[in-house]
PDB file of C-alpha atoms in Angstrom:
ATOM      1  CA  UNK A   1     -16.898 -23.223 -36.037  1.00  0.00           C
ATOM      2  CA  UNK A   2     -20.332 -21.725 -37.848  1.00  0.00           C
ATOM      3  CA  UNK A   3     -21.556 -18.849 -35.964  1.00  0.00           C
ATOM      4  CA  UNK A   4     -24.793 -18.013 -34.938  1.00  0.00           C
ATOM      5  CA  UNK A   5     -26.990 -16.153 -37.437  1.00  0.00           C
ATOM      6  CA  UNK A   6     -27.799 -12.413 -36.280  1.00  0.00           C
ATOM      7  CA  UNK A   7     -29.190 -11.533 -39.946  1.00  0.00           C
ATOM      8  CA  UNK A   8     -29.155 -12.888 -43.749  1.00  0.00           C
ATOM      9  CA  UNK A   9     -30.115 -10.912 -47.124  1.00  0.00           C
ATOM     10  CA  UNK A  10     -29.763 -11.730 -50.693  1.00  0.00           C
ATOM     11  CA  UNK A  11     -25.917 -11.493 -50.828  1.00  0.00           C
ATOM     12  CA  UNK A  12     -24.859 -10.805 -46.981  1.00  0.00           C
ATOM     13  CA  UNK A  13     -24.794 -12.580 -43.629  1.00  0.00           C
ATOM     14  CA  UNK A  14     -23.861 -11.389 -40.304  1.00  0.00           C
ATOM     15  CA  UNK A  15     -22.933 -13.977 -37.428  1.00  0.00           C
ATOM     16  CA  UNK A  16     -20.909 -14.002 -34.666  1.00  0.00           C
ATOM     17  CA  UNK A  17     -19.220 -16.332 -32.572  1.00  0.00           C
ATOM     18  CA  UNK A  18     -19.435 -15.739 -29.269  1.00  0.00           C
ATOM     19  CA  UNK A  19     -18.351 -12.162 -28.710  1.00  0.00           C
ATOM     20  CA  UNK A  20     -17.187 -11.431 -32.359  1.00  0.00           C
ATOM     21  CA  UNK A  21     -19.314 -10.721 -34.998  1.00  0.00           C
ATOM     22  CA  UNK A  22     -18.718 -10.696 -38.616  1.00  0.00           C
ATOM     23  CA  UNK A  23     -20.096  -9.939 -42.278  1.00  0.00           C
ATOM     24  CA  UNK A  24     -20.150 -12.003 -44.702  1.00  0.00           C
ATOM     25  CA  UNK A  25     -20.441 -11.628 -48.843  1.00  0.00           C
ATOM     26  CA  UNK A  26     -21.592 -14.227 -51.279  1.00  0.00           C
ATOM     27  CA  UNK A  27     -18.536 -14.064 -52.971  1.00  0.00           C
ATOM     28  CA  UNK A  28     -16.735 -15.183 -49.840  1.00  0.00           C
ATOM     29  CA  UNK A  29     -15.250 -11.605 -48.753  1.00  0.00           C
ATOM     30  CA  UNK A  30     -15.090 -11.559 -44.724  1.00  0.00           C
ATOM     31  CA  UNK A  31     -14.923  -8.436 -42.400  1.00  0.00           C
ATOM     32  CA  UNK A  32     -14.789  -7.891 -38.251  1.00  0.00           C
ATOM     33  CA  UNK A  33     -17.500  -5.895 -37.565  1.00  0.00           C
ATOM     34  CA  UNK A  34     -16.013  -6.159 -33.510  1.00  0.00           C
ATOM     35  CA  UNK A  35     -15.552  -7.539 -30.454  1.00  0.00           C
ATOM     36  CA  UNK A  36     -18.512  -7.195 -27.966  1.00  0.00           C
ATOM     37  CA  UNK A  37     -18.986  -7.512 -24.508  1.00  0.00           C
ATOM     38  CA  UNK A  38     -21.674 -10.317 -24.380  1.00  0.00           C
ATOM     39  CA  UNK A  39     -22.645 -11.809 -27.163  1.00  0.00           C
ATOM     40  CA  UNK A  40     -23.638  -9.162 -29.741  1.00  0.00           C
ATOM     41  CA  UNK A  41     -28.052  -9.081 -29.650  1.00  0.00           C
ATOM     42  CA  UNK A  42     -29.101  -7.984 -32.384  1.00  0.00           C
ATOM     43  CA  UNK A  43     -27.924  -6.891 -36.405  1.00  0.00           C
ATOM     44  CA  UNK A  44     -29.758  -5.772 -39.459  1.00  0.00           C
ATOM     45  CA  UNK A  45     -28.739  -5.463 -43.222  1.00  0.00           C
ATOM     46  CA  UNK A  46     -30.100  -2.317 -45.227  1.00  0.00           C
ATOM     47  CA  UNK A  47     -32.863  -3.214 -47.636  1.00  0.00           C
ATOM     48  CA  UNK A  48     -29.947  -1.821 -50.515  1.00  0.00           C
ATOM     49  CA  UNK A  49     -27.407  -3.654 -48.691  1.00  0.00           C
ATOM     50  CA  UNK A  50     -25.299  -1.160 -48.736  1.00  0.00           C
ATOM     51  CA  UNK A  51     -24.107  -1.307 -44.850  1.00  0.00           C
ATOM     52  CA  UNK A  52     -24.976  -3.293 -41.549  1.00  0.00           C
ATOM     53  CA  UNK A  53     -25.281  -2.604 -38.141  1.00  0.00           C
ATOM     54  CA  UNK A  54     -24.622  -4.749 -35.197  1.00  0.00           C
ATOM     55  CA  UNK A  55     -25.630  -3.761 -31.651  1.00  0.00           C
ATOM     56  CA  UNK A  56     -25.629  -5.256 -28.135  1.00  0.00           C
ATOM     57  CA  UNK A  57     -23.169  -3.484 -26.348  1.00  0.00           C
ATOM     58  CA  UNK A  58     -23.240  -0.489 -28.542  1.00  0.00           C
ATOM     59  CA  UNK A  59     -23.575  -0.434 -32.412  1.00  0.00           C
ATOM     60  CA  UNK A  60     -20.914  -0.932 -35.087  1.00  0.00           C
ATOM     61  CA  UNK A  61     -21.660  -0.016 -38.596  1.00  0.00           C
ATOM     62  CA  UNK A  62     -20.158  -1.678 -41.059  1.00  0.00           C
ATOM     63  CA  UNK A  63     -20.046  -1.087 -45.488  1.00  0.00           C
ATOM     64  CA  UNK A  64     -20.830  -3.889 -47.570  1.00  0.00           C
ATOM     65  CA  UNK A  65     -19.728  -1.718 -50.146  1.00  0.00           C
ATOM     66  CA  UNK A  66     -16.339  -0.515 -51.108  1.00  0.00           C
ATOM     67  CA  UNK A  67     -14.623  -0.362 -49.226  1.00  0.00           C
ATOM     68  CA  UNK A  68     -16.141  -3.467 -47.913  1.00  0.00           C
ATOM     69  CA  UNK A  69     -15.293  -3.773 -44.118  1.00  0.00           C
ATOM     70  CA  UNK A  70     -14.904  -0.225 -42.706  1.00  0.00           C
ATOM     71  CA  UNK A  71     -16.613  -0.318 -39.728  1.00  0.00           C
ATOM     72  CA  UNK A  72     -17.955   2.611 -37.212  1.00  0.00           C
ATOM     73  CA  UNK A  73     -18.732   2.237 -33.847  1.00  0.00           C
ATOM     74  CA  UNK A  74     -21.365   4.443 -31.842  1.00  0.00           C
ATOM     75  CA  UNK A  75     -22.449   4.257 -28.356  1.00  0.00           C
ATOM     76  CA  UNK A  76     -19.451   2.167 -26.632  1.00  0.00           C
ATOM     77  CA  UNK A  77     -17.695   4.919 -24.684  1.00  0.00           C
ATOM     78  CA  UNK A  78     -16.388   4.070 -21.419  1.00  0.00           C
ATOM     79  CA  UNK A  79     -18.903   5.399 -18.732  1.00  0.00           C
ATOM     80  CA  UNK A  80     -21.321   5.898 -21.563  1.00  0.00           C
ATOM     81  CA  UNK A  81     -21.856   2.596 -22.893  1.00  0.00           C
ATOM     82  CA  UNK A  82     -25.706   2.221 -24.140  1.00  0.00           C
ATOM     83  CA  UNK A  83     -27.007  -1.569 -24.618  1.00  0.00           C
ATOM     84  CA  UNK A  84     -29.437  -2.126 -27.097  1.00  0.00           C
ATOM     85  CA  UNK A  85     -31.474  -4.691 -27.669  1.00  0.00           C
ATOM     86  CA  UNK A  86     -33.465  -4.043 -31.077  1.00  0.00           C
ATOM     87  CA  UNK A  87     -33.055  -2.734 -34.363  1.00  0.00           C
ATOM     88  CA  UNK A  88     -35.110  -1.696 -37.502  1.00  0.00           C
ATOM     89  CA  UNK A  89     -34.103   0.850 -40.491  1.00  0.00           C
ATOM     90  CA  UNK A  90     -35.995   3.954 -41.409  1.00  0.00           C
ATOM     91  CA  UNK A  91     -34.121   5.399 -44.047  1.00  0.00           C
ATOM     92  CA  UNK A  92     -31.087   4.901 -46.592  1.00  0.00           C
ATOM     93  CA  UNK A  93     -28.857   6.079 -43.371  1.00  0.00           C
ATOM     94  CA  UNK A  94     -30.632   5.988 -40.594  1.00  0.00           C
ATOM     95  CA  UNK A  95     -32.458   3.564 -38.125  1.00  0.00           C
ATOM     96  CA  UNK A  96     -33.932   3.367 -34.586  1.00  0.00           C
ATOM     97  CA  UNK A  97     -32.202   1.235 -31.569  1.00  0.00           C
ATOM     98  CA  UNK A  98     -34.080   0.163 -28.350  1.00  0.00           C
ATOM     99  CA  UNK A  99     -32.211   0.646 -25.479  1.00  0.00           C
ATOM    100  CA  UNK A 100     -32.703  -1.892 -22.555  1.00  0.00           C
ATOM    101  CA  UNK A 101     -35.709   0.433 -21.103  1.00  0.00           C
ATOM    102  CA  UNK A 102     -37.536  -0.181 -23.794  1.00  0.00           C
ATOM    103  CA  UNK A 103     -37.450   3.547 -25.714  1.00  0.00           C
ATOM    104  CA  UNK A 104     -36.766   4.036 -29.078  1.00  0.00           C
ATOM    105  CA  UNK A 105     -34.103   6.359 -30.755  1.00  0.00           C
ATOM    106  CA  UNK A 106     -32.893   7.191 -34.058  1.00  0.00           C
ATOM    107  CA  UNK A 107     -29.625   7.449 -35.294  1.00  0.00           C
ATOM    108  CA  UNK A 108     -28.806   9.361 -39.061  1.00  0.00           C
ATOM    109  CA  UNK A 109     -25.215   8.704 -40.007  1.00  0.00           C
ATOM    110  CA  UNK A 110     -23.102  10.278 -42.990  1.00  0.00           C
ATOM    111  CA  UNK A 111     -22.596   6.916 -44.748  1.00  0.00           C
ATOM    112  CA  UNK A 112     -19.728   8.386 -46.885  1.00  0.00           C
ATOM    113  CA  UNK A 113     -18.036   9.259 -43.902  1.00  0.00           C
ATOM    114  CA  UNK A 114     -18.119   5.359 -42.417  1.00  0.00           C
TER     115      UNK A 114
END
């Protein structure tokens, strides 16, 4: 089965199939960037396309570099669970999520710590 499209850069993709969503390289490499509940909404590759992101029922990051597949996940606690439904980068580690109210928030991560 193909999956559906979530977002596509130069030498990435990131689909999903139902509730799983995935990253793709050029060269063929695959990783899981996770299992969500509900088809995942939303992803985004960074303009270096260094790492993706993947939210809907939380947000997973994953590396498209080396190593190629580490994934973290932010946002899915139990109890605590935040649903977003948009995505855009603002900086080589950092971008803003909408929740499902509609406010923006940002989120800086320690990419050599993914």
């Amino acid at each position: 089965m193909t999956g559906k499209e979530l977002a596509r850069s130069a030498h990435h993709v990131v689909t999903h199939d139902y509730e799983h969503a995935r990253a793709t390289a050029a060269d063929g490499r695959q990783a899981s960037v996770g299992e969500f509940y509900g088809d995942p909404a939303v992803a985004l590759i960074d303009a270096q396309e260094k790492w993706c992101a993947v939210a809907g029922e939380g947000l997973v990051l994953c590396r498209l570099e080396q190593p190629f597949g580490q994934c973290t996940a932010y946002f899915r606690e139990p109890g605590a669970t935040v649903w977003i439904t948009d995505l855009r980068q603002t900086g080589p580690f950092a971008l803003q999520w909408q929740g499902e109210d509609g406010a923006w928030s940002t989120l800086d991560f320690d990419f050599d710590t993914m």
